[in-house]
Amino acid sequence: MATDPGILPGAVRDMEQEDLEAVLAIEKATQLTPWSSPHFRDCLGNANYLCQVVTENDEPVAFLILSRILDETHVLNIAVSPARQRRGIARALLQQAIRDARADAMSVIYLEVRESNLPAQSLYRSLGFEVCGLRKNYYRLGDGHENAVLMQCLLTSGHK
Ligand SMILES: CC(C)(COP(=O)(O)OP(=O)(O)OC[C@H]1O[C@@H](n2cnc3c(N)ncnc32)[C@H](O)[C@@H]1OP(=O)(O)O)[C@@H](O)C(=O)NCCC(=O)NCCS
């Protein structure tokens, strides 16, 4: 079986303004209600946010945006270019985020995910996230809405 390339060493770095075009292309290709450019610019300008890209030939193929407030980390956005999905990139990014949060003595990581997004929920569960709530009609979906599932990863519970 071919070796899964995953994230190559040195391929994760902080997101820069120059990455925004490629990041927006990934966002539009993967999200039902994509963030716009100002969303990403606000994140880049906020000292409490961590914005990372995974690159191939210095071109972003995935990104992760976290906010870190007191002892809580929030996963705000994560996406992998369709052509690079299912290679372990999102898993590796989140595993590193969990290790970093632990190292900084944080107690919990929160995220929200569309109720219909079963692939992402499966990924989060495999990393130790569990459902902790539901926001009714939180996301737009066509002419209607869909619920957000709230998930948490308790960093004191011995996961990963
Ligand atoms: C969700 C997403 C970030 C996963 O990225 P990825 O790099 O492809 O994920 P990984 O390769 O690390 O997959 C890890 C696990 O996630 C689950 N998973 C990922 N994609 C899946 C799919 N299409 N179907 C079912 N399970 C899937 C599997 O459990 C997988 O483990 P496995 O490959 O050993 O079975 C990616 O599919 C994506 O960008 N989706 C669109 C944006 C999005 O939904 N973001 C999350 C918003 S909350």
PDB file of N, CA and C in Angstrom, residues 88-125:
ATOM      1  N   GLY A  88      -4.932  12.514   6.002  1.00  0.00           N
ATOM      2  CA  GLY A  88      -4.498  12.709   7.379  1.00  0.00           C
ATOM      3  C   GLY A  88      -4.077  14.128   7.714  1.00  0.00           C
ATOM      4  N   ILE A  89      -4.327  15.078   6.797  1.00  0.00           N
ATOM      5  CA  ILE A  89      -3.865  16.452   7.035  1.00  0.00           C
ATOM      6  C   ILE A  89      -4.639  17.098   8.185  1.00  0.00           C
ATOM      7  N   ALA A  90      -5.964  17.029   8.165  1.00  0.00           N
ATOM      8  CA  ALA A  90      -6.754  17.646   9.239  1.00  0.00           C
ATOM      9  C   ALA A  90      -6.468  16.971  10.576  1.00  0.00           C
ATOM     10  N   ARG A  91      -6.346  15.658  10.546  1.00  0.00           N
ATOM     11  CA  ARG A  91      -6.044  14.944  11.800  1.00  0.00           C
ATOM     12  C   ARG A  91      -4.723  15.438  12.393  1.00  0.00           C
ATOM     13  N   ALA A  92      -3.691  15.553  11.541  1.00  0.00           N
ATOM     14  CA  ALA A  92      -2.377  15.988  12.036  1.00  0.00           C
ATOM     15  C   ALA A  92      -2.441  17.416  12.586  1.00  0.00           C
ATOM     16  N   LEU A  93      -3.157  18.298  11.900  1.00  0.00           N
ATOM     17  CA  LEU A  93      -3.285  19.687  12.388  1.00  0.00           C
ATOM     18  C   LEU A  93      -3.957  19.727  13.753  1.00  0.00           C
ATOM     19  N   LEU A  94      -5.028  18.969  13.894  1.00  0.00           N
ATOM     20  CA  LEU A  94      -5.775  18.995  15.164  1.00  0.00           C
ATOM     21  C   LEU A  94      -5.004  18.293  16.276  1.00  0.00           C
ATOM     22  N   GLN A  95      -4.297  17.224  15.936  1.00  0.00           N
ATOM     23  CA  GLN A  95      -3.488  16.558  16.975  1.00  0.00           C
ATOM     24  C   GLN A  95      -2.443  17.523  17.522  1.00  0.00           C
ATOM     25  N   GLN A  96      -1.834  18.315  16.629  1.00  0.00           N
ATOM     26  CA  GLN A  96      -0.840  19.287  17.090  1.00  0.00           C
ATOM     27  C   GLN A  96      -1.514  20.364  17.957  1.00  0.00           C
ATOM     28  N   ALA A  97      -2.712  20.786  17.549  1.00  0.00           N
ATOM     29  CA  ALA A  97      -3.438  21.808  18.334  1.00  0.00           C
ATOM     30  C   ALA A  97      -3.763  21.276  19.725  1.00  0.00           C
ATOM     31  N   ILE A  98      -4.117  19.999  19.803  1.00  0.00           N
ATOM     32  CA  ILE A  98      -4.419  19.387  21.110  1.00  0.00           C
ATOM     33  C   ILE A  98      -3.146  19.319  21.962  1.00  0.00           C
ATOM     34  N   ARG A  99      -2.041  18.904  21.339  1.00  0.00           N
ATOM     35  CA  ARG A  99      -0.764  18.854  22.085  1.00  0.00           C
ATOM     36  C   ARG A  99      -0.373  20.244  22.589  1.00  0.00           C
ATOM     37  N   ASP A 100      -0.524  21.258  21.735  1.00  0.00           N
ATOM     38  CA  ASP A 100      -0.157  22.630  22.133  1.00  0.00           C
ATOM     39  C   ASP A 100      -1.049  23.124  23.269  1.00  0.00           C
ATOM     40  N   ALA A 101      -2.343  22.826  23.170  1.00  0.00           N
ATOM     41  CA  ALA A 101      -3.272  23.286  24.215  1.00  0.00           C
ATOM     42  C   ALA A 101      -2.933  22.630  25.550  1.00  0.00           C
ATOM     43  N   ARG A 102      -2.617  21.349  25.491  1.00  0.00           N
ATOM     44  CA  ARG A 102      -2.188  20.650  26.720  1.00  0.00           C
ATOM     45  C   ARG A 102      -0.921  21.261  27.297  1.00  0.00           C
ATOM     46  N   ALA A 103       0.042  21.507  26.401  1.00  0.00           N
ATOM     47  CA  ALA A 103       1.335  22.052  26.857  1.00  0.00           C
ATOM     48  C   ALA A 103       1.135  23.408  27.522  1.00  0.00           C
ATOM     49  N   ASP A 104       0.112  24.146  27.085  1.00  0.00           N
ATOM     50  CA  ASP A 104      -0.166  25.463  27.662  1.00  0.00           C
ATOM     51  C   ASP A 104      -1.202  25.379  28.787  1.00  0.00           C
ATOM     52  N   ALA A 105      -1.429  24.188  29.294  1.00  0.00           N
ATOM     53  CA  ALA A 105      -2.320  23.949  30.446  1.00  0.00           C
ATOM     54  C   ALA A 105      -3.751  24.412  30.193  1.00  0.00           C
ATOM     55  N   MET A 106      -4.191  24.338  28.939  1.00  0.00           N
ATOM     56  CA  MET A 106      -5.597  24.662  28.660  1.00  0.00           C
ATOM     57  C   MET A 106      -6.468  23.484  29.091  1.00  0.00           C
ATOM     58  N   SER A 107      -7.744  23.764  29.370  1.00  0.00           N
ATOM     59  CA  SER A 107      -8.571  22.696  29.906  1.00  0.00           C
ATOM     60  C   SER A 107      -9.536  22.095  28.879  1.00  0.00           C
ATOM     61  N   VAL A 108      -9.841  22.838  27.800  1.00  0.00           N
ATOM     62  CA  VAL A 108     -10.862  22.328  26.884  1.00  0.00           C
ATOM     63  C   VAL A 108     -10.696  22.960  25.498  1.00  0.00           C
ATOM     64  N   ILE A 109     -11.060  22.189  24.481  1.00  0.00           N
ATOM     65  CA  ILE A 109     -11.150  22.711  23.113  1.00  0.00           C
ATOM     66  C   ILE A 109     -12.596  22.558  22.661  1.00  0.00           C
ATOM     67  N   TYR A 110     -13.183  23.639  22.167  1.00  0.00           N
ATOM     68  CA  TYR A 110     -14.572  23.621  21.687  1.00  0.00           C
ATOM     69  C   TYR A 110     -14.609  23.797  20.180  1.00  0.00           C
ATOM     70  N   LEU A 111     -15.653  23.284  19.568  1.00  0.00           N
ATOM     71  CA  LEU A 111     -15.914  23.581  18.153  1.00  0.00           C
ATOM     72  C   LEU A 111     -17.396  23.395  17.863  1.00  0.00           C
ATOM     73  N   GLU A 112     -17.823  23.936  16.729  1.00  0.00           N
ATOM     74  CA  GLU A 112     -19.192  23.764  16.227  1.00  0.00           C
ATOM     75  C   GLU A 112     -19.112  23.141  14.851  1.00  0.00           C
ATOM     76  N   VAL A 113     -20.040  22.252  14.563  1.00  0.00           N
ATOM     77  CA  VAL A 113     -20.023  21.576  13.263  1.00  0.00           C
ATOM     78  C   VAL A 113     -21.465  21.354  12.812  1.00  0.00           C
ATOM     79  N   ARG A 114     -21.675  21.477  11.499  1.00  0.00           N
ATOM     80  CA  ARG A 114     -23.024  21.224  10.977  1.00  0.00           C
ATOM     81  C   ARG A 114     -23.472  19.810  11.332  1.00  0.00           C
ATOM     82  N   GLU A 115     -24.754  19.714  11.668  1.00  0.00           N
ATOM     83  CA  GLU A 115     -25.302  18.404  12.032  1.00  0.00           C
ATOM     84  C   GLU A 115     -25.127  17.398  10.883  1.00  0.00           C
ATOM     85  N   SER A 116     -25.161  17.903   9.633  1.00  0.00           N
ATOM     86  CA  SER A 116     -25.053  17.008   8.468  1.00  0.00           C
ATOM     87  C   SER A 116     -23.598  16.649   8.131  1.00  0.00           C
ATOM     88  N   ASN A 117     -22.633  17.306   8.781  1.00  0.00           N
ATOM     89  CA  ASN A 117     -21.224  17.092   8.416  1.00  0.00           C
ATOM     90  C   ASN A 117     -20.652  15.892   9.181  1.00  0.00           C
ATOM     91  N   LEU A 118     -21.077  14.713   8.734  1.00  0.00           N
ATOM     92  CA  LEU A 118     -20.672  13.492   9.434  1.00  0.00           C
ATOM     93  C   LEU A 118     -19.180  13.174   9.285  1.00  0.00           C
ATOM     94  N   PRO A 119     -18.550  13.461   8.096  1.00  0.00           N
ATOM     95  CA  PRO A 119     -17.105  13.216   8.014  1.00  0.00           C
ATOM     96  C   PRO A 119     -16.329  13.997   9.077  1.00  0.00           C
ATOM     97  N   ALA A 120     -16.642  15.288   9.235  1.00  0.00           N
ATOM     98  CA  ALA A 120     -15.920  16.090  10.233  1.00  0.00           C
ATOM     99  C   ALA A 120     -16.216  15.581  11.647  1.00  0.00           C
ATOM    100  N   GLN A 121     -17.468  15.232  11.909  1.00  0.00           N
ATOM    101  CA  GLN A 121     -17.805  14.725  13.255  1.00  0.00           C
ATOM    102  C   GLN A 121     -17.032  13.438  13.556  1.00  0.00           C
ATOM    103  N   SER A 122     -16.887  12.599  12.524  1.00  0.00           N
ATOM    104  CA  SER A 122     -16.149  11.350  12.713  1.00  0.00           C
ATOM    105  C   SER A 122     -14.682  11.651  13.068  1.00  0.00           C
ATOM    106  N   LEU A 123     -14.105  12.620  12.352  1.00  0.00           N
ATOM    107  CA  LEU A 123     -12.729  13.028  12.658  1.00  0.00           C
ATOM    108  C   LEU A 123     -12.620  13.522  14.102  1.00  0.00           C
ATOM    109  N   TYR A 124     -13.528  14.403  14.499  1.00  0.00           N
ATOM    110  CA  TYR A 124     -13.451  14.993  15.843  1.00  0.00           C
ATOM    111  C   TYR A 124     -13.617  13.914  16.925  1.00  0.00           C
ATOM    112  N   ARG A 125     -14.556  13.004  16.706  1.00  0.00           N
ATOM    113  CA  ARG A 125     -14.758  11.921  17.701  1.00  0.00           C
ATOM    114  C   ARG A 125     -13.483  11.092  17.855  1.00  0.00           C
TER     115      ARG A 125
END
